[in-house]
Coordinates of C-alpha atoms in Angstrom, one line a residue:
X1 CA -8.8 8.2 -12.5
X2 CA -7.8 4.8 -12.1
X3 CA -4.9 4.3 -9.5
X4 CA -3.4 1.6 -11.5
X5 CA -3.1 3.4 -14.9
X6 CA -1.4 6.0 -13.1
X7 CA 0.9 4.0 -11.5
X8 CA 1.6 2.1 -14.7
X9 CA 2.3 5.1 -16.7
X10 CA 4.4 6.9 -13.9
X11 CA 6.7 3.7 -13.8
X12 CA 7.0 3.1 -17.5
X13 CA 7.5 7.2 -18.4
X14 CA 9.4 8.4 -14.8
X15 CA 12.8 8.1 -16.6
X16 CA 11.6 8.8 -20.1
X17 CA 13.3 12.4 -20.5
X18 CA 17.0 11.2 -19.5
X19 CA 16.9 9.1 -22.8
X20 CA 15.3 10.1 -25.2
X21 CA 17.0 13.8 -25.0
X22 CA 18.1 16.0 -27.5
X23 CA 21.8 14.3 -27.6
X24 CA 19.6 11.8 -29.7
X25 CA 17.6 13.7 -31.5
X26 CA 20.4 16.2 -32.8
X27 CA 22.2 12.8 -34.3
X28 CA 21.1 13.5 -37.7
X29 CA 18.4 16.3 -38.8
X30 CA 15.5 15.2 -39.9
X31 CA 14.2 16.8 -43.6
X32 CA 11.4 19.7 -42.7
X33 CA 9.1 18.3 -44.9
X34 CA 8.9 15.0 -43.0
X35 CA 9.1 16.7 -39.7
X36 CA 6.0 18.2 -40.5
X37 CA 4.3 14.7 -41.8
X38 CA 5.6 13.0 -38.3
X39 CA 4.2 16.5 -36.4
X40 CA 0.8 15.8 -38.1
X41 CA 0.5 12.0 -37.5
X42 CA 1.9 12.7 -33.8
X43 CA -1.8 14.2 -33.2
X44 CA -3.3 11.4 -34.1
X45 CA -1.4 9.0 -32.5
X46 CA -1.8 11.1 -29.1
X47 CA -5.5 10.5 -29.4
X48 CA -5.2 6.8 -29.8
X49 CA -2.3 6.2 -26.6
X50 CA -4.8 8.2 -24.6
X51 CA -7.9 6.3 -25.4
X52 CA -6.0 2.8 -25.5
X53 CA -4.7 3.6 -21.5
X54 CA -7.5 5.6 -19.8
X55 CA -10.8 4.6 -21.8
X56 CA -13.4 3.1 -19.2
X57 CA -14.8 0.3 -21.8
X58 CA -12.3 -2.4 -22.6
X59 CA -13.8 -2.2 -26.5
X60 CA -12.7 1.1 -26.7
X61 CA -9.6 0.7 -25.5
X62 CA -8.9 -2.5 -28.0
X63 CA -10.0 -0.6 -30.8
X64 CA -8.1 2.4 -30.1
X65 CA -4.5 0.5 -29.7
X66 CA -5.1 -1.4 -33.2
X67 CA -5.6 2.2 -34.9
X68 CA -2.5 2.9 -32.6
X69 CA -0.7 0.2 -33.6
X70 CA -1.0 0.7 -37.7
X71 CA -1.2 4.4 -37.2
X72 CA 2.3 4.0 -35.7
X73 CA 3.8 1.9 -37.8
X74 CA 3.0 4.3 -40.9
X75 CA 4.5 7.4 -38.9
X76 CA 7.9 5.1 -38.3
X77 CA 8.0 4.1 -42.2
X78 CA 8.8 8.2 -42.6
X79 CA 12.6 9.1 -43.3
X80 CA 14.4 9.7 -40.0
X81 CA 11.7 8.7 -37.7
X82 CA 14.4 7.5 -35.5
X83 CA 14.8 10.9 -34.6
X84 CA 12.0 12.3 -33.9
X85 CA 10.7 11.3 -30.2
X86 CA 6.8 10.8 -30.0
X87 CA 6.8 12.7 -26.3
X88 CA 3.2 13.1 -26.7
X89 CA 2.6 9.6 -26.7
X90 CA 1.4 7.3 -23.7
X91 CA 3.8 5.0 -24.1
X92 CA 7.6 4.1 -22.9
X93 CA 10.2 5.1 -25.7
X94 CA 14.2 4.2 -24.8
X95 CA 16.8 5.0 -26.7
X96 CA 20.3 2.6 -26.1
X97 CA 22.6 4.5 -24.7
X98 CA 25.2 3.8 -27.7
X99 CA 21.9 4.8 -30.0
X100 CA 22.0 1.9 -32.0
X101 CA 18.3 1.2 -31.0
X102 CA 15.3 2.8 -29.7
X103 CA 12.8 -0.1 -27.4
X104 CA 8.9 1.3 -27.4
X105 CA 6.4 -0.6 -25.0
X106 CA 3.0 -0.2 -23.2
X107 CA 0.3 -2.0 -21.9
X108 CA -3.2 -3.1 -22.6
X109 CA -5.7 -3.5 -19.8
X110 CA -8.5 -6.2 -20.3
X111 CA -9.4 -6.2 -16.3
X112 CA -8.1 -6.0 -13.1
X113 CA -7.2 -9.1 -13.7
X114 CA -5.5 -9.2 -17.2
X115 CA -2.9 -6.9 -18.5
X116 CA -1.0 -7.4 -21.8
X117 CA 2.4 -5.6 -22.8
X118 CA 3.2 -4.7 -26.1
X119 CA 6.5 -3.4 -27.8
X120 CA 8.4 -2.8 -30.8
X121 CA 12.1 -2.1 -31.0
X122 CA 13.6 0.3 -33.8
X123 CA 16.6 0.1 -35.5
X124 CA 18.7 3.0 -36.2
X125 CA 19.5 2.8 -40.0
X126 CA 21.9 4.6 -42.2
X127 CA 19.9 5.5 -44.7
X128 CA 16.9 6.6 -42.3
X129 CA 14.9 3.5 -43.9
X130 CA 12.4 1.6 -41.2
X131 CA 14.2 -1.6 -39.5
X132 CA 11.2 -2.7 -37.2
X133 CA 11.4 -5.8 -34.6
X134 CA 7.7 -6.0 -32.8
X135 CA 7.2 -7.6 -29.8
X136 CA 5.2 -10.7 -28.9
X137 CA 4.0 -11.0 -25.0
X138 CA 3.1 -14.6 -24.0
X139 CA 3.8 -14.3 -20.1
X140 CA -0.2 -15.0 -19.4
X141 CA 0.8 -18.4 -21.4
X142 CA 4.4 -19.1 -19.8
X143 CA 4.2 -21.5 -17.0
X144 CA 7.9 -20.9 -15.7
X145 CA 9.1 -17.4 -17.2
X146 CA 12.6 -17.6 -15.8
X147 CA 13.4 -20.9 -17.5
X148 CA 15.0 -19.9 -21.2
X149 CA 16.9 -17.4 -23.3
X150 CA 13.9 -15.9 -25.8
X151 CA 12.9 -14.5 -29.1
X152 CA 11.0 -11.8 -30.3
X153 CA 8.3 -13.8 -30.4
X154 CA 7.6 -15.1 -27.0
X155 CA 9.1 -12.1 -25.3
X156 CA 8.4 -11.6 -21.4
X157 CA 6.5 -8.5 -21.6
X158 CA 7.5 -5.0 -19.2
X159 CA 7.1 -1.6 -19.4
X160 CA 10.8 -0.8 -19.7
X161 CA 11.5 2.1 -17.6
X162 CA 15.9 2.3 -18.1
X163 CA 17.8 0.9 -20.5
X164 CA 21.7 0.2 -19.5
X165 CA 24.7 -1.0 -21.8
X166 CA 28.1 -2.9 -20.8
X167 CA 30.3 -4.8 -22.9
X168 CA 31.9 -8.7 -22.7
X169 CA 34.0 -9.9 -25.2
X170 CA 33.9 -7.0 -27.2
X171 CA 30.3 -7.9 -27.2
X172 CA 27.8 -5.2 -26.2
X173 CA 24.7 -6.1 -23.7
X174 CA 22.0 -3.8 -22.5
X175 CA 20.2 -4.8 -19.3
X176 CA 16.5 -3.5 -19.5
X177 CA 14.5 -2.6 -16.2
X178 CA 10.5 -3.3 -16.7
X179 CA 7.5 -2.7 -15.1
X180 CA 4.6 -5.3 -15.0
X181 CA 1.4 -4.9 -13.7
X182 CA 1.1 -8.5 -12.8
X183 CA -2.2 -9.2 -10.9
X184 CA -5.2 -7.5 -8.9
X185 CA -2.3 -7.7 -5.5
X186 CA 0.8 -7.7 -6.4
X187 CA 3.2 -6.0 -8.8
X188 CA 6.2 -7.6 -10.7
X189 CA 9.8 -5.5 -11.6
X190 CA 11.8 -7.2 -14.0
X191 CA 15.3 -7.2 -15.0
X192 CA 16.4 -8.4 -18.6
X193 CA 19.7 -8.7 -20.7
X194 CA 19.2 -8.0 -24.7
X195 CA 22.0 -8.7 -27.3
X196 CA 21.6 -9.3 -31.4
X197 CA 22.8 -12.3 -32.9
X198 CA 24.6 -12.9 -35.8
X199 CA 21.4 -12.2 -37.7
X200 CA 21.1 -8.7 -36.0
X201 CA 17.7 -10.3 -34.7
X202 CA 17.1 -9.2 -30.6
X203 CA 17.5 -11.8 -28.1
X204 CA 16.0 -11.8 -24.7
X205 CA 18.1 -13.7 -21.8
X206 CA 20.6 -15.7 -21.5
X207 CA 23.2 -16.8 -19.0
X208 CA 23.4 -13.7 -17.1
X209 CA 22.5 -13.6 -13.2
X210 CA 24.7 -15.4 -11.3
X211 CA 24.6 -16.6 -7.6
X212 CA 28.1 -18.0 -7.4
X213 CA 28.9 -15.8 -4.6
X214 CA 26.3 -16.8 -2.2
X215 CA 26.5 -19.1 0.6
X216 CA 23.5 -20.8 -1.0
X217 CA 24.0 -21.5 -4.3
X218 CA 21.4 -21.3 -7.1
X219 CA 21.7 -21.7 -10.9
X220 CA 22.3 -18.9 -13.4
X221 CA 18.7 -17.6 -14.3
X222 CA 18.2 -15.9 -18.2
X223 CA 16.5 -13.6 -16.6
X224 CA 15.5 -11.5 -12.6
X225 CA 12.4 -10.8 -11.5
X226 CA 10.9 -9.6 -7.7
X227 CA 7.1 -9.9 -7.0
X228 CA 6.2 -7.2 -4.5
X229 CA 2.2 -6.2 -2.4
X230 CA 0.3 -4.5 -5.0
X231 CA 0.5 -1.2 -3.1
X232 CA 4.5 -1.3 -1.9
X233 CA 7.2 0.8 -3.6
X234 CA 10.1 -0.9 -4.3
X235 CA 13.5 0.1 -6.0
X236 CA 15.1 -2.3 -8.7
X237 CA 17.5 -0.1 -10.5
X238 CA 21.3 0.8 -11.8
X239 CA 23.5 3.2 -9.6
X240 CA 26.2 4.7 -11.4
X241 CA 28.1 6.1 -8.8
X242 CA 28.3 2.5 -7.0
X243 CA 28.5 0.7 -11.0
X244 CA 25.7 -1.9 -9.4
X245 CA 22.5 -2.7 -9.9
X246 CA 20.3 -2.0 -6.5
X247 CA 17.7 -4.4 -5.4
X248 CA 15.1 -3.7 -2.4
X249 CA 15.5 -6.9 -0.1
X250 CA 11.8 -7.9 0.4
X251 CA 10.2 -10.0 3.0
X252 CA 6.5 -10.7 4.0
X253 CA 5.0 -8.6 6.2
X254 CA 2.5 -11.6 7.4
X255 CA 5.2 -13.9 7.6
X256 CA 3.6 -15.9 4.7
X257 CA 6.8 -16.3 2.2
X258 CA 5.0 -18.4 0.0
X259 CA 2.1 -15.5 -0.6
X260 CA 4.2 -13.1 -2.7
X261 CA 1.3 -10.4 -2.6
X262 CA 2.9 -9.9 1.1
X263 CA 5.7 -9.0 0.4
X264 CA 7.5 -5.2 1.3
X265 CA 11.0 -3.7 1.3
X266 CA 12.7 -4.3 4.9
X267 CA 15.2 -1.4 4.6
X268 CA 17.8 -3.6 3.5
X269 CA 19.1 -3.8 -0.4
X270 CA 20.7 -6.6 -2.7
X271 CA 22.7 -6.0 -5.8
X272 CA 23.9 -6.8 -8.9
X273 CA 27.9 -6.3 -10.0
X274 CA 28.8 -6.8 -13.4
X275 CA 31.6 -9.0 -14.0
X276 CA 33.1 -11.2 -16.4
X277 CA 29.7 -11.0 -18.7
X278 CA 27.2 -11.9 -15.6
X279 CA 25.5 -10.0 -13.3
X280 CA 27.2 -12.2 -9.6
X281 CA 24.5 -11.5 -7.3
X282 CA 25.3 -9.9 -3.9
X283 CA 23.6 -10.9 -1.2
X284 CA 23.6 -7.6 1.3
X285 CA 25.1 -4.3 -0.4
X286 CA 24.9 -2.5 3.1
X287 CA 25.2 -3.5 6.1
X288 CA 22.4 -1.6 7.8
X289 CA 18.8 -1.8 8.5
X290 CA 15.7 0.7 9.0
X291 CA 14.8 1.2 12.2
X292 CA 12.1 -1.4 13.6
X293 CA 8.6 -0.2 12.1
X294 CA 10.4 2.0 9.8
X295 CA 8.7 0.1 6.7
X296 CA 7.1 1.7 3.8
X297 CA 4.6 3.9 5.0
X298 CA 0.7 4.4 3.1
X299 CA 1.4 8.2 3.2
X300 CA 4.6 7.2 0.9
X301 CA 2.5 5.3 -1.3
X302 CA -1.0 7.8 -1.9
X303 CA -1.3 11.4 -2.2
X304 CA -4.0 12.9 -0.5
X305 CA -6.2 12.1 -3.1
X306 CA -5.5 8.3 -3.3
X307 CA -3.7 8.3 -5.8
X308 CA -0.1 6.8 -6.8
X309 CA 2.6 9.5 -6.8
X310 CA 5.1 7.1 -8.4
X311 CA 8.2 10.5 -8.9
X312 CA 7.4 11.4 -5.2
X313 CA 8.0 7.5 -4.3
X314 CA 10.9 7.6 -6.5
X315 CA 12.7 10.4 -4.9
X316 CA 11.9 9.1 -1.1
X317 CA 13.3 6.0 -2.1
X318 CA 16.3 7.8 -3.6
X319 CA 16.7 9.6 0.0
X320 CA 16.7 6.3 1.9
X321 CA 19.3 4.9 -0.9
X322 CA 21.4 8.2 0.1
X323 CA 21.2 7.4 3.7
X324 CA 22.4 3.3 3.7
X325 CA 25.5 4.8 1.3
X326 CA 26.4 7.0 3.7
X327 CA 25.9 4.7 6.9
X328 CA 29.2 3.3 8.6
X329 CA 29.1 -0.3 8.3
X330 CA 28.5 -1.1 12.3
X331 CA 31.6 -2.4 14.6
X332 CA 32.3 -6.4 14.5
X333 CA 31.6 -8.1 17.8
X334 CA 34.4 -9.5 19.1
X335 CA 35.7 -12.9 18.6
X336 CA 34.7 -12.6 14.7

């Protein structure tokens, strides 16, 4: 099996059971009757995410997520599909965290060269009817993909792997964490504030990620992103204990900071602080580094078999997250 599939599906799904558990589902009951009509289009629509992700010919695997696509959209037109979760699916389904929305995404895979997200986000209704915004990706045709607030329909595809929600203004935001399998040697994470306007309509980016706080000072960016060495593990995600978003510091390992395919974690993290509706960037969370040579190692990335254990690189990074929190911050020389 294909190293990259697996990694693409263990990134997008690794969190999947935290939200879309049966706090959600036990919101409203869904009629038997069209429990059963979900149950029985469910089996067809595992077929289709299966063949769309892990088909060998790029035909099949077109073909399969178009019958995905209208298959799906049938099974969502059912009374209370909200509710029902899809957990057979190969796909990446979020509930918000308030419940007010549910964010589905995946991937198509032309060739190693050329991968294509897809999405749809669901609205929950009142009276169980289907409120349905899909998702266009144009990121292959975006020259600068940091430089404006977005729509619906030239959304920066991910495979959104947490979905977090804070308030401004009495205002609610939800900070999404994707996955993107961005070229043949290198791997993107991305980082992206959603709110509804005043039509209700989703809107991606806006003047969220601040640098105020640094000593160099860079503009407020719609929208974060860190490219990262194709076979690296790297941690971009939201600590509640600490109420920050943590970022892996990364640097190149050939001392090439122009060649972003170089770049690995060096044991240090950044973060993000929510505060006054922005995300204030902070330069070094902990003052502590890894040991020299303790970088990520290949047995960390590759089971024995080759491939990607992406909840065995999650929980090793978790360790080494566990270890900077608890490490004093070291003694300041004297005469500072």
């Amino acid at each position: 099996m294909n190293n990259r599939i697996i990694k693409y599906l263990s990134a997008g799904l690794l969190l999947l059971a935290t939200f879309t558990g049966s706090n959600h589902l036990q919101a409203q009951k869904i009629a038997a009757a069209d429990k059963a009509v979900l149950q029985k289009k469910e089996d067809s629509l595992q077929l289709f995410s299966a063949r769309m992700v892990f088909d060998s010919i790029t035909a099949n695997r077109f073909r399969a997520d178009s019958l995905f696509v209208k298959s799906f959209v049938r099974a969502l037109l059912v009374k209370n599909s909200f509710y029902y979760p899809f957990d057979s699916l190969n796909i990446s389904k979020l509930y918000a965290p308030d419940s007010s929305f549910r964010i589905f995404t995946w991937q198509m895979k032309k060739d190693e060269y050329i991968y294509h997200q897809k999405g749809a986000i669901q609205m929950q209704t009142k009276d169980g009817s289907l409120k349905l915004f899909p998702l266009f990706d144009v990121s292959m045709f975006t020259r600068n993909p940091m430089d404006s607030v977005r729509t619906r329909l030239n959304w920066i595809g991910a495979i959104y792997y947490r979905i977090i929600q804070k308030e401004h203004n009495g205002k609610k935001y939800y900070t999404l964490f994707g996955f993107d399998d961005f070229s043949v040697n290198s791997n993107k994470k991305w980082m992206e504030v959603l709110s509804f306007n005043e039509k209700g309509e989703p809107v991606f980016g806006g003047p969220f990620f601040s640098y105020k706080d640094d000593s160099v000072k860079k503009p407020v960016q719609p929208r974060f992103s860190i490219q990262y060495k194709k076979e690296a593990r790297t941690f971009l995600n939201y600590d509640p204990e600490l109420d920050v978003i943590l970022v892996d510091h990364l640097i190149s390992e050939s001392d090439e900071p122009e060649k972003k395919w170089t770049y690995i974690p060096d044991g240090d993290y950044e973060a993000f602080k929510w505060q006054n509706g922005q995300w204030v960037h902070v330069n070094k969370l902990f003052n502590q580094m890894r040991k020299d040579g303790d970088f990520p190692k290949e047995a960390l990335i590759y089971d024995d078999a080759g491939n990607a254990n992406e909840r065995q690189l999650e929980e090793a990074s978790q360790r080494n997250l566990e270890k900077a929190k608890k490490q004093p911050a070291p003694p300041k020389k004297k005469g500072n």
